[in-house]
């Protein structure tokens, strides 16, 4: 499993493009992997034949885990993997166990013998013992009761939450049940209040269930003592008082029964009446959530916004827009101007192009600019423009367009999302006014650009007087790690970016 990004620790195999025995060429796509950073195809590092596939589709493993084995033509095929599998299945243990079990059955009645007769044959022993031996030792995958392959993660989730595999609709290859399928069923049960006991103790309800189960326990002991008191007097006449004893038992039984019943019954109709439904997080959304929470916990976030005049940029866009589109094939937006100005400003304020490592600030010489890209509202990814200080405005515009297109078509490579040192998130196309972004770890700052609109502003005329004019203006906001720098440093950086946007000869760069 390759590491697709600095903070990526695991990945989920979403699809194998080759099967055991298939030939694969070097750099030919071998499998698809999904992480919190990117969903991409991973090419084969070698040429040969797929001898083994060790991780199934839908399984999540850590970075560095073995996924498959590629061998030469002689070592290819299903024959080599089969012997190890047979040995791993431990055929020697079953025969002795079977032989040990065989002697006892003959001794009992002949009815027991037929029930034991099927196991003795060696060929029938492995299948007969599969269900019993599958839970404890199996590692890679096992066959479920409905003959579907279940990964270790899926088996554990099903067992821990008391879910029958037949209740889960598999969305994996060939109807295979994935981890997301099981989590969806668990979320649905929680939504309607039908969570089984094993799940309740993991949720916030253990305190409620514990007293409800302790109530019957104390009630039963008192019921026992009364009979004990009545037993000492020897006499049949005391059988009459024994009748009240059972009468006293029924009251405690209805008492504990009502509390559990109304809770799920009242909660389920409430959810249905409110029209609520559960949408399980996708893998990308789940990992993004983890990364955002970790970033907020790690970095003391602070924020500063700066109103910026884009009139100089707007004049260049109007003058060069049609020609640029004809030459490059796409429109000239505000984002390349902001990115280019940020790169220039980082030369003067390098402590924002850095990372905090323990009690030190590591300042980078190269400016690897991350650009946040929205994946049609299904996730967010930050591809990186490496060595952005080496290209001009037109070059940055080309790179932004290239990585954005490849991100939306799931064609990014591992290098495209690694090594970022400073990020920009662009909500401007959505008409936003004020955006407070979360830092993309392990960086120390992220710049947000918002909507640019025509507004009245005060301008200074050549003779020194002031006047009202209509300019294109917008907000530039920055979230930064207060461990690395202070507000004055960030304010000066934003002022420098605004100055470059307002005064730089952008037409000359085009």
Tab-separated table of C-alpha atoms in Angstrom:
chain	number	residue	atom	x	y	z
A	1	UNK	CA	0.000	0.000	0.000
A	2	UNK	CA	1.649	3.252	-1.097
A	3	UNK	CA	1.508	6.398	1.041
A	4	UNK	CA	-0.638	8.835	-0.926
A	5	UNK	CA	0.095	12.005	1.054
A	6	UNK	CA	2.028	12.959	4.204
A	7	UNK	CA	-0.881	12.467	6.614
A	8	UNK	CA	-2.306	9.347	4.971
A	9	UNK	CA	-1.913	6.262	7.182
A	10	UNK	CA	-4.224	3.757	5.454
A	11	UNK	CA	-6.159	3.119	2.285
A	12	UNK	CA	-9.150	1.100	1.078
A	13	UNK	CA	-8.900	-1.190	-1.957
A	14	UNK	CA	-11.923	-0.284	-4.071
A	15	UNK	CA	-11.249	-2.415	-7.161
A	16	UNK	CA	-8.748	-4.948	-8.468
A	17	UNK	CA	-8.137	-4.633	-12.201
A	18	UNK	CA	-6.321	-7.981	-12.376
A	19	UNK	CA	-7.168	-11.446	-11.055
A	20	UNK	CA	-4.925	-14.276	-9.896
A	21	UNK	CA	-3.185	-15.729	-12.941
A	22	UNK	CA	-3.523	-12.578	-15.091
A	23	UNK	CA	-0.492	-11.105	-16.793
A	24	UNK	CA	0.408	-7.533	-15.834
A	25	UNK	CA	2.886	-5.141	-17.442
A	26	UNK	CA	5.039	-2.642	-15.616
A	27	UNK	CA	3.173	0.648	-14.962
A	28	UNK	CA	-0.118	-0.974	-16.012
A	29	UNK	CA	-3.002	-0.079	-13.633
A	30	UNK	CA	-3.241	-2.871	-11.049
A	31	UNK	CA	-5.831	-1.663	-8.521
A	32	UNK	CA	-7.789	1.369	-7.331
A	33	UNK	CA	-7.289	2.751	-3.838
A	34	UNK	CA	-9.329	5.284	-1.861
A	35	UNK	CA	-7.892	7.473	0.913
A	36	UNK	CA	-8.928	10.671	2.629
A	37	UNK	CA	-6.776	12.498	0.085
A	38	UNK	CA	-7.376	10.882	-3.270
A	39	UNK	CA	-9.050	8.039	-5.159
A	40	UNK	CA	-6.593	6.870	-7.769
A	41	UNK	CA	-5.300	3.962	-9.813
A	42	UNK	CA	-2.006	2.429	-8.676
A	43	UNK	CA	0.243	0.986	-11.410
A	44	UNK	CA	2.116	-2.281	-11.093
A	45	UNK	CA	5.787	-1.769	-10.163
A	46	UNK	CA	6.789	-5.005	-11.923
A	47	UNK	CA	6.011	-7.107	-14.963
A	48	UNK	CA	4.826	-10.696	-14.526
A	49	UNK	CA	1.784	-12.649	-13.396
A	50	UNK	CA	-0.463	-12.064	-10.398
A	51	UNK	CA	0.269	-15.031	-8.111
A	52	UNK	CA	-1.707	-13.955	-5.055
A	53	UNK	CA	-4.149	-11.229	-4.013
A	54	UNK	CA	-3.844	-10.815	-0.244
A	55	UNK	CA	-6.331	-7.985	0.363
A	56	UNK	CA	-9.871	-8.055	-0.984
A	57	UNK	CA	-11.973	-5.225	-2.374
A	58	UNK	CA	-13.509	-3.071	0.326
A	59	UNK	CA	-10.778	-3.896	2.865
A	60	UNK	CA	-8.823	-1.094	4.546
A	61	UNK	CA	-5.159	-1.658	5.371
A	62	UNK	CA	-2.296	0.457	6.660
A	63	UNK	CA	0.372	2.037	4.476
A	64	UNK	CA	3.094	-0.499	3.690
A	65	UNK	CA	0.851	-3.565	3.972
A	66	UNK	CA	1.322	-6.355	1.378
A	67	UNK	CA	-1.531	-6.340	-1.120
A	68	UNK	CA	-0.532	-8.837	-3.796
A	69	UNK	CA	2.294	-11.016	-5.103
A	70	UNK	CA	3.598	-10.776	-8.670
A	71	UNK	CA	5.719	-13.637	-10.000
A	72	UNK	CA	7.117	-14.933	-13.271
A	73	UNK	CA	5.347	-17.276	-15.677
A	74	UNK	CA	6.624	-20.424	-13.902
A	75	UNK	CA	5.509	-19.261	-10.481
A	76	UNK	CA	2.177	-18.043	-11.766
A	77	UNK	CA	-1.235	-19.611	-11.424
A	78	UNK	CA	-3.487	-20.698	-8.659
A	79	UNK	CA	-1.495	-23.879	-7.961
A	80	UNK	CA	1.262	-22.222	-5.846
A	81	UNK	CA	-1.174	-20.312	-3.607
A	82	UNK	CA	-3.361	-23.433	-3.162
A	83	UNK	CA	-0.830	-25.625	-1.276
A	84	UNK	CA	-0.076	-22.920	1.338
A	85	UNK	CA	-3.799	-22.377	1.748
A	86	UNK	CA	-4.329	-26.092	2.251
A	87	UNK	CA	-1.516	-26.201	4.793
A	88	UNK	CA	-2.854	-23.110	6.543
A	89	UNK	CA	-6.229	-24.821	6.787
A	90	UNK	CA	-4.475	-27.416	9.018
A	91	UNK	CA	-5.813	-30.652	7.514
A	92	UNK	CA	-3.750	-32.742	9.978
A	93	UNK	CA	-5.664	-31.450	13.057
A	94	UNK	CA	-9.151	-32.258	11.670
A	95	UNK	CA	-8.471	-35.973	10.964
A	96	UNK	CA	-7.293	-36.681	14.541
A	97	UNK	CA	-10.225	-34.777	15.943
A	98	UNK	CA	-12.498	-36.656	13.613
A	99	UNK	CA	-10.949	-39.990	14.546
A	100	UNK	CA	-11.236	-39.155	18.213
A	101	UNK	CA	-14.866	-38.285	17.675
A	102	UNK	CA	-15.466	-41.395	15.566
A	103	UNK	CA	-14.906	-43.970	18.361
A	104	UNK	CA	-17.458	-42.426	20.758
A	105	UNK	CA	-20.347	-42.465	18.254
A	106	UNK	CA	-20.268	-46.249	17.619
A	107	UNK	CA	-20.744	-46.877	21.341
A	108	UNK	CA	-24.046	-44.933	21.529
A	109	UNK	CA	-27.203	-45.728	19.669
A	110	UNK	CA	-27.126	-46.184	15.898
A	111	UNK	CA	-28.954	-42.882	15.546
A	112	UNK	CA	-25.798	-41.038	16.554
A	113	UNK	CA	-23.667	-43.004	14.118
A	114	UNK	CA	-25.307	-41.592	10.979
A	115	UNK	CA	-24.858	-38.058	12.301
A	116	UNK	CA	-21.159	-38.723	12.787
A	117	UNK	CA	-20.813	-40.740	9.606
A	118	UNK	CA	-20.525	-37.692	7.303
A	119	UNK	CA	-17.456	-36.203	9.057
A	120	UNK	CA	-15.091	-39.228	8.880
A	121	UNK	CA	-14.359	-39.007	5.131
A	122	UNK	CA	-11.206	-36.877	4.747
A	123	UNK	CA	-12.466	-35.002	1.680
A	124	UNK	CA	-15.675	-33.982	3.434
A	125	UNK	CA	-13.857	-32.935	6.610
A	126	UNK	CA	-12.495	-29.552	5.466
A	127	UNK	CA	-15.849	-28.190	4.274
A	128	UNK	CA	-17.599	-29.513	7.353
A	129	UNK	CA	-15.105	-27.795	9.595
A	130	UNK	CA	-14.962	-24.510	7.705
A	131	UNK	CA	-17.717	-22.740	9.675
A	132	UNK	CA	-16.283	-23.861	13.016
A	133	UNK	CA	-12.685	-22.914	12.253
A	134	UNK	CA	-13.344	-19.785	10.226
A	135	UNK	CA	-13.979	-17.291	13.054
A	136	UNK	CA	-10.838	-17.830	15.155
A	137	UNK	CA	-7.908	-18.372	12.794
A	138	UNK	CA	-8.990	-16.925	9.466
A	139	UNK	CA	-7.054	-13.804	8.440
A	140	UNK	CA	-7.632	-12.743	4.861
A	141	UNK	CA	-11.276	-13.600	4.229
A	142	UNK	CA	-13.903	-16.208	5.022
A	143	UNK	CA	-17.081	-17.602	3.553
A	144	UNK	CA	-20.207	-16.394	5.294
A	145	UNK	CA	-23.355	-18.432	5.920
A	146	UNK	CA	-24.763	-17.285	2.604
A	147	UNK	CA	-21.594	-18.283	0.691
A	148	UNK	CA	-20.402	-14.707	0.405
A	149	UNK	CA	-16.791	-13.762	1.083
A	150	UNK	CA	-16.410	-11.670	4.257
A	151	UNK	CA	-13.258	-9.750	5.111
A	152	UNK	CA	-11.928	-9.785	8.707
A	153	UNK	CA	-13.146	-6.229	9.278
A	154	UNK	CA	-16.635	-7.056	8.010
A	155	UNK	CA	-16.806	-10.278	10.051
A	156	UNK	CA	-15.852	-8.418	13.215
A	157	UNK	CA	-18.425	-5.676	12.612
A	158	UNK	CA	-21.173	-8.200	11.936
A	159	UNK	CA	-20.290	-10.260	15.018
A	160	UNK	CA	-19.879	-7.311	17.399
A	161	UNK	CA	-23.223	-5.812	16.411
A	162	UNK	CA	-25.228	-9.015	16.089
A	163	UNK	CA	-26.019	-8.522	12.409
A	164	UNK	CA	-26.886	-11.432	10.106
A	165	UNK	CA	-24.952	-11.178	6.799
A	166	UNK	CA	-28.212	-11.976	5.018
A	167	UNK	CA	-29.611	-8.629	6.218
A	168	UNK	CA	-26.844	-6.626	4.500
A	169	UNK	CA	-27.008	-5.713	0.820
A	170	UNK	CA	-23.470	-5.940	-0.551
A	171	UNK	CA	-22.271	-3.244	-2.946
A	172	UNK	CA	-18.846	-4.764	-3.604
A	173	UNK	CA	-17.756	-6.872	-6.540
A	174	UNK	CA	-20.222	-9.739	-7.052
A	175	UNK	CA	-22.445	-8.512	-4.223
A	176	UNK	CA	-19.639	-8.670	-1.673
A	177	UNK	CA	-20.341	-6.982	1.670
A	178	UNK	CA	-17.985	-4.072	2.376
A	179	UNK	CA	-17.296	-2.254	5.624
A	180	UNK	CA	-19.384	0.715	4.449
A	181	UNK	CA	-22.360	-1.613	3.856
A	182	UNK	CA	-22.249	-2.835	7.472
A	183	UNK	CA	-21.774	0.678	8.861
A	184	UNK	CA	-24.810	1.791	6.863
A	185	UNK	CA	-26.951	-0.918	8.492
A	186	UNK	CA	-25.649	0.055	11.941
A	187	UNK	CA	-26.446	3.727	11.301
A	188	UNK	CA	-29.950	2.824	10.097
A	189	UNK	CA	-30.586	0.771	13.225
A	190	UNK	CA	-29.451	3.602	15.426
A	191	UNK	CA	-31.669	6.033	13.550
A	192	UNK	CA	-34.829	4.017	14.171
A	193	UNK	CA	-33.882	3.044	17.707
A	194	UNK	CA	-33.515	-0.636	16.836
A	195	UNK	CA	-29.917	-0.954	17.973
A	196	UNK	CA	-29.159	-4.379	19.492
A	197	UNK	CA	-27.714	-4.738	22.966
A	198	UNK	CA	-24.071	-5.123	21.810
A	199	UNK	CA	-24.267	-1.753	20.064
A	200	UNK	CA	-26.104	-0.009	22.888
A	201	UNK	CA	-23.288	-0.617	25.357
A	202	UNK	CA	-20.917	1.160	22.960
A	203	UNK	CA	-23.248	4.098	22.617
A	204	UNK	CA	-24.413	6.568	25.192
A	205	UNK	CA	-27.164	4.298	26.520
A	206	UNK	CA	-25.195	1.921	28.729
A	207	UNK	CA	-26.107	3.869	31.813
A	208	UNK	CA	-29.795	3.444	30.973
A	209	UNK	CA	-29.591	-0.257	30.232
A	210	UNK	CA	-27.495	-1.131	33.303
A	211	UNK	CA	-30.055	0.016	35.878
A	212	UNK	CA	-32.888	-1.607	33.909
A	213	UNK	CA	-31.138	-4.978	34.142
A	214	UNK	CA	-30.119	-4.505	37.772
A	215	UNK	CA	-33.727	-3.829	38.804
A	216	UNK	CA	-34.950	-7.385	38.180
A	217	UNK	CA	-31.906	-8.818	39.973
A	218	UNK	CA	-32.617	-7.188	43.359
A	219	UNK	CA	-36.326	-7.990	43.003
A	220	UNK	CA	-35.736	-11.732	42.558
A	221	UNK	CA	-33.682	-12.134	45.793
A	222	UNK	CA	-36.458	-10.631	47.964
A	223	UNK	CA	-38.899	-13.045	46.285
A	224	UNK	CA	-36.664	-15.965	47.333
A	225	UNK	CA	-36.449	-15.031	51.045
A	226	UNK	CA	-40.252	-15.042	51.624
A	227	UNK	CA	-40.529	-18.683	50.559
A	228	UNK	CA	-37.523	-19.411	52.756
A	229	UNK	CA	-39.321	-17.887	55.719
A	230	UNK	CA	-42.441	-19.894	54.939
A	231	UNK	CA	-40.534	-23.141	54.513
A	232	UNK	CA	-39.318	-23.420	58.165
A	233	UNK	CA	-42.816	-23.838	59.599
A	234	UNK	CA	-43.629	-27.445	58.653
A	235	UNK	CA	-47.219	-27.606	57.603
A	236	UNK	CA	-49.332	-27.859	54.576
A	237	UNK	CA	-51.527	-25.045	55.762
A	238	UNK	CA	-48.819	-22.624	54.812
A	239	UNK	CA	-49.230	-23.426	51.163
A	240	UNK	CA	-51.887	-20.744	51.055
A	241	UNK	CA	-49.404	-17.954	51.831
A	242	UNK	CA	-47.250	-19.390	49.082
A	243	UNK	CA	-49.847	-18.093	46.626
A	244	UNK	CA	-49.233	-14.450	47.578
A	245	UNK	CA	-45.547	-14.988	46.922
A	246	UNK	CA	-46.057	-15.436	43.180
A	247	UNK	CA	-48.470	-12.518	43.300
A	248	UNK	CA	-45.732	-10.320	44.681
A	249	UNK	CA	-43.402	-11.504	41.902
A	250	UNK	CA	-45.533	-10.212	39.006
A	251	UNK	CA	-45.442	-6.546	40.155
A	252	UNK	CA	-41.658	-6.210	39.783
A	253	UNK	CA	-41.752	-7.876	36.370
A	254	UNK	CA	-44.027	-5.322	34.712
A	255	UNK	CA	-42.080	-2.517	36.360
A	256	UNK	CA	-38.808	-3.096	34.487
A	257	UNK	CA	-40.581	-4.094	31.268
A	258	UNK	CA	-42.206	-0.713	30.545
A	259	UNK	CA	-39.003	1.410	30.640
A	260	UNK	CA	-37.185	-0.333	27.767
A	261	UNK	CA	-40.301	-0.691	25.635
A	262	UNK	CA	-41.354	2.964	25.358
A	263	UNK	CA	-37.856	4.233	24.638
A	264	UNK	CA	-37.368	2.580	21.230
A	265	UNK	CA	-41.062	2.792	20.346
A	266	UNK	CA	-41.237	6.512	21.040
A	267	UNK	CA	-37.946	7.328	19.339
A	268	UNK	CA	-38.660	5.417	16.125
A	269	UNK	CA	-41.967	7.144	15.334
A	270	UNK	CA	-40.378	10.500	16.148
A	271	UNK	CA	-37.713	9.959	13.499
A	272	UNK	CA	-40.246	8.758	10.941
A	273	UNK	CA	-42.614	11.639	11.638
A	274	UNK	CA	-39.771	14.125	11.291
A	275	UNK	CA	-38.777	12.583	7.960
A	276	UNK	CA	-35.192	12.085	9.100
A	277	UNK	CA	-32.889	9.636	7.383
A	278	UNK	CA	-29.294	8.532	7.839
A	279	UNK	CA	-26.633	9.148	5.181
A	280	UNK	CA	-23.515	7.094	6.011
A	281	UNK	CA	-20.216	8.884	5.441
A	282	UNK	CA	-18.269	7.796	2.373
A	283	UNK	CA	-14.633	6.832	2.838
A	284	UNK	CA	-13.453	10.241	1.595
A	285	UNK	CA	-15.900	12.095	3.845
A	286	UNK	CA	-14.992	9.961	6.881
A	287	UNK	CA	-11.259	10.552	6.428
A	288	UNK	CA	-11.769	14.255	5.726
A	289	UNK	CA	-13.673	14.556	8.997
A	290	UNK	CA	-10.854	12.845	10.877
A	291	UNK	CA	-8.266	15.129	9.276
A	292	UNK	CA	-10.228	18.301	10.061
A	293	UNK	CA	-10.751	17.357	13.704
A	294	UNK	CA	-7.077	16.460	14.029
A	295	UNK	CA	-6.042	19.789	12.485
A	296	UNK	CA	-8.214	21.802	14.867
A	297	UNK	CA	-6.841	19.857	17.828
A	298	UNK	CA	-3.231	20.215	16.723
A	299	UNK	CA	-3.009	23.851	15.595
A	300	UNK	CA	-4.261	26.874	17.539
A	301	UNK	CA	-6.187	28.459	14.673
A	302	UNK	CA	-6.374	32.215	14.252
A	303	UNK	CA	-7.925	34.217	11.401
A	304	UNK	CA	-7.463	37.593	9.711
A	305	UNK	CA	-9.312	39.032	6.692
A	306	UNK	CA	-8.175	41.809	4.364
A	307	UNK	CA	-10.340	43.758	1.923
A	308	UNK	CA	-8.636	43.825	-1.468
A	309	UNK	CA	-9.065	45.959	-4.595
A	310	UNK	CA	-9.092	43.769	-7.725
A	311	UNK	CA	-9.667	46.573	-10.240
A	312	UNK	CA	-6.164	46.246	-11.688
A	313	UNK	CA	-6.740	42.515	-12.183
A	314	UNK	CA	-10.211	43.132	-13.619
A	315	UNK	CA	-8.854	45.494	-16.290
A	316	UNK	CA	-6.301	42.876	-17.394
A	317	UNK	CA	-8.973	40.160	-17.501
A	318	UNK	CA	-11.233	42.306	-19.664
A	319	UNK	CA	-8.413	43.215	-22.028
A	320	UNK	CA	-6.868	39.748	-22.282
A	321	UNK	CA	-9.791	37.429	-21.549
A	322	UNK	CA	-10.817	36.562	-25.115
A	323	UNK	CA	-7.248	36.160	-26.359
A	324	UNK	CA	-6.270	34.036	-23.372
A	325	UNK	CA	-9.226	31.717	-23.866
A	326	UNK	CA	-8.423	31.322	-27.558
A	327	UNK	CA	-4.774	30.471	-26.796
A	328	UNK	CA	-5.223	28.279	-23.700
A	329	UNK	CA	-8.718	26.834	-24.159
A	330	UNK	CA	-10.069	27.990	-20.769
A	331	UNK	CA	-11.051	31.239	-19.054
A	332	UNK	CA	-8.689	33.518	-17.136
A	333	UNK	CA	-10.119	33.642	-13.607
A	334	UNK	CA	-9.038	35.565	-10.494
A	335	UNK	CA	-7.455	32.512	-8.849
A	336	UNK	CA	-4.175	32.486	-10.867
A	337	UNK	CA	-3.626	36.154	-9.963
A	338	UNK	CA	-4.111	35.445	-6.250
A	339	UNK	CA	-1.871	32.381	-6.430
A	340	UNK	CA	0.893	34.262	-8.240
A	341	UNK	CA	0.708	37.206	-5.803
A	342	UNK	CA	0.811	34.806	-2.840
A	343	UNK	CA	3.936	33.098	-4.165
A	344	UNK	CA	5.678	36.468	-4.520
A	345	UNK	CA	4.598	37.562	-1.041
A	346	UNK	CA	5.859	34.310	0.499
A	347	UNK	CA	9.370	35.242	-0.624
A	348	UNK	CA	9.146	38.191	1.759
A	349	UNK	CA	7.253	36.305	4.483
A	350	UNK	CA	8.748	32.790	4.355
A	351	UNK	CA	7.596	31.729	7.840
A	352	UNK	CA	4.152	31.062	6.372
A	353	UNK	CA	5.671	28.535	3.969
A	354	UNK	CA	6.584	26.210	6.804
A	355	UNK	CA	5.602	23.455	9.251
A	356	UNK	CA	5.784	23.188	13.036
A	357	UNK	CA	7.898	20.212	14.133
A	358	UNK	CA	7.966	19.714	17.906
A	359	UNK	CA	9.259	23.044	19.252
A	360	UNK	CA	10.735	24.313	15.976
A	361	UNK	CA	9.544	25.954	12.756
A	362	UNK	CA	10.771	24.258	9.585
A	363	UNK	CA	10.841	26.846	6.762
A	364	UNK	CA	10.850	25.476	3.198
A	365	UNK	CA	12.835	26.914	0.318
A	366	UNK	CA	10.516	25.611	-2.385
A	367	UNK	CA	6.946	26.898	-2.566
A	368	UNK	CA	4.689	23.912	-3.255
A	369	UNK	CA	1.292	25.523	-3.609
A	370	UNK	CA	-1.793	23.428	-2.764
A	371	UNK	CA	-5.052	24.349	-4.527
A	372	UNK	CA	-8.274	22.984	-2.984
A	373	UNK	CA	-10.547	21.383	-5.598
A	374	UNK	CA	-14.204	20.473	-5.031
A	375	UNK	CA	-15.202	17.053	-6.406
A	376	UNK	CA	-18.787	17.876	-7.381
A	377	UNK	CA	-19.820	18.236	-3.715
A	378	UNK	CA	-18.708	14.674	-2.975
A	379	UNK	CA	-15.399	15.545	-1.353
A	380	UNK	CA	-12.424	17.878	-1.356
A	381	UNK	CA	-8.852	17.303	-2.480
A	382	UNK	CA	-5.776	19.543	-2.510
A	383	UNK	CA	-3.440	18.821	-5.449
A	384	UNK	CA	-0.052	20.535	-5.314
A	385	UNK	CA	1.730	22.841	-7.788
A	386	UNK	CA	5.354	21.958	-7.087
A	387	UNK	CA	7.966	24.745	-7.293
A	388	UNK	CA	5.329	27.367	-8.005
A	389	UNK	CA	7.972	30.102	-7.645
A	390	UNK	CA	9.472	29.076	-10.986
A	391	UNK	CA	6.460	29.863	-13.197
A	392	UNK	CA	4.688	33.026	-14.310
A	393	UNK	CA	1.013	33.945	-14.186
A	394	UNK	CA	0.226	32.021	-17.376
A	395	UNK	CA	2.154	28.976	-16.127
A	396	UNK	CA	0.283	28.939	-12.806
A	397	UNK	CA	-3.053	29.237	-14.635
A	398	UNK	CA	-2.150	26.212	-16.769
A	399	UNK	CA	-1.100	24.123	-13.781
A	400	UNK	CA	-4.223	24.954	-11.796
A	401	UNK	CA	-6.410	23.976	-14.725
A	402	UNK	CA	-4.482	20.720	-15.260
A	403	UNK	CA	-4.629	19.450	-11.660
A	404	UNK	CA	-8.280	20.497	-11.255
A	405	UNK	CA	-9.311	18.560	-14.371
A	406	UNK	CA	-7.361	15.472	-13.344
A	407	UNK	CA	-8.714	15.648	-9.792
A	408	UNK	CA	-12.331	15.636	-10.999
A	409	UNK	CA	-11.656	12.725	-13.358
A	410	UNK	CA	-9.783	10.729	-10.656
A	411	UNK	CA	-6.515	10.779	-12.591
A	412	UNK	CA	-4.224	12.325	-9.970
A	413	UNK	CA	-0.995	10.542	-9.106
A	414	UNK	CA	0.475	10.134	-5.643
A	415	UNK	CA	3.041	12.872	-6.339
A	416	UNK	CA	0.260	15.303	-7.262
A	417	UNK	CA	-0.989	15.478	-3.662
A	418	UNK	CA	2.290	15.207	-1.755
A	419	UNK	CA	4.717	17.814	-0.480
A	420	UNK	CA	2.423	20.844	-0.162
A	421	UNK	CA	3.816	23.759	1.888
A	422	UNK	CA	1.051	26.416	1.553
A	423	UNK	CA	-2.576	26.113	0.447
A	424	UNK	CA	-5.302	28.244	-1.139
A	425	UNK	CA	-9.015	27.496	-1.024
A	426	UNK	CA	-11.187	29.326	-3.529
A	427	UNK	CA	-14.868	29.794	-2.663
A	428	UNK	CA	-15.124	32.914	-4.825
A	429	UNK	CA	-16.998	31.236	-7.708
A	430	UNK	CA	-19.841	30.490	-5.257
A	431	UNK	CA	-20.238	34.184	-4.409
A	432	UNK	CA	-19.078	33.909	-0.789
A	433	UNK	CA	-18.198	36.957	1.275
A	434	UNK	CA	-16.255	35.610	4.254
A	435	UNK	CA	-14.608	32.166	4.503
A	436	UNK	CA	-12.704	30.801	7.527
A	437	UNK	CA	-10.806	27.696	6.319
A	438	UNK	CA	-9.149	24.934	8.371
A	439	UNK	CA	-5.389	24.506	8.043
A	440	UNK	CA	-4.213	21.663	5.811
A	441	UNK	CA	-1.747	19.794	8.036
A	442	UNK	CA	1.211	19.842	8.398
A	443	UNK	CA	1.205	23.371	6.974
A	444	UNK	CA	0.836	26.495	9.119
A	445	UNK	CA	-1.404	28.671	6.929
A	446	UNK	CA	-4.170	28.567	4.342
A	447	UNK	CA	-5.478	31.486	2.262
A	448	UNK	CA	-9.149	31.822	1.314
A	449	UNK	CA	-10.455	33.864	-1.625
A	450	UNK	CA	-14.095	34.967	-1.656
A	451	UNK	CA	-16.481	36.442	-4.200
A	452	UNK	CA	-15.393	39.566	-6.098
A	453	UNK	CA	-18.092	42.139	-6.859
A	454	UNK	CA	-18.419	45.695	-8.145
A	455	UNK	CA	-18.630	48.074	-5.180
A	456	UNK	CA	-18.215	51.825	-4.552
A	457	UNK	CA	-14.795	52.658	-3.136
A	458	UNK	CA	-12.832	55.793	-2.289
A	459	UNK	CA	-9.931	56.354	-4.713
A	460	UNK	CA	-7.156	58.911	-4.789
A	461	UNK	CA	-6.892	61.050	-7.915
A	462	UNK	CA	-3.566	62.142	-9.483
A	463	UNK	CA	-3.841	65.591	-7.898
A	464	UNK	CA	-4.115	64.036	-4.418
A	465	UNK	CA	-7.845	64.545	-4.022
A	466	UNK	CA	-10.327	61.730	-3.391
A	467	UNK	CA	-13.332	60.535	-5.292
A	468	UNK	CA	-15.904	57.740	-5.358
A	469	UNK	CA	-15.393	55.038	-7.993
A	470	UNK	CA	-16.803	51.620	-8.807
A	471	UNK	CA	-14.160	48.906	-8.450
A	472	UNK	CA	-14.077	45.110	-8.232
A	473	UNK	CA	-13.301	44.238	-4.615
A	474	UNK	CA	-13.232	41.104	-2.483
A	475	UNK	CA	-11.985	39.619	0.768
A	476	UNK	CA	-8.787	37.657	1.312
A	477	UNK	CA	-8.857	35.650	4.549
A	478	UNK	CA	-6.137	33.591	6.184
A	479	UNK	CA	-6.251	30.969	8.912
A	480	UNK	CA	-2.857	30.407	10.484
A	481	UNK	CA	-1.165	28.436	13.229
A	482	UNK	CA	-0.535	30.836	16.103
A	483	UNK	CA	2.428	28.724	17.210
A	484	UNK	CA	4.309	29.694	14.064
A	485	UNK	CA	3.634	33.427	13.678
A	486	UNK	CA	1.606	36.279	15.129
A	487	UNK	CA	-1.136	38.523	13.773
A	488	UNK	CA	1.180	41.337	12.703
A	489	UNK	CA	3.157	38.971	10.489
A	490	UNK	CA	0.014	37.621	8.819
A	491	UNK	CA	-1.484	41.102	8.393
A	492	UNK	CA	1.692	42.279	6.680
A	493	UNK	CA	1.603	39.267	4.362
A	494	UNK	CA	-2.024	39.936	3.360
A	495	UNK	CA	-1.228	43.616	2.800
A	496	UNK	CA	1.619	42.585	0.487
A	497	UNK	CA	-0.647	40.252	-1.505
A	498	UNK	CA	-3.230	43.033	-1.847
A	499	UNK	CA	-0.537	45.470	-2.980
A	500	UNK	CA	0.716	43.100	-5.675
A	501	UNK	CA	-2.823	42.510	-6.973
A	502	UNK	CA	-3.450	46.251	-7.131
A	503	UNK	CA	-0.144	47.459	-8.610
A	504	UNK	CA	1.681	44.624	-10.439
A	505	UNK	CA	1.984	44.705	-14.240
A	506	UNK	CA	-0.039	41.562	-14.901
A	507	UNK	CA	-0.367	42.229	-18.597
A	508	UNK	CA	3.408	41.982	-18.843
A	509	UNK	CA	3.350	38.440	-17.398
A	510	UNK	CA	0.680	37.402	-19.898
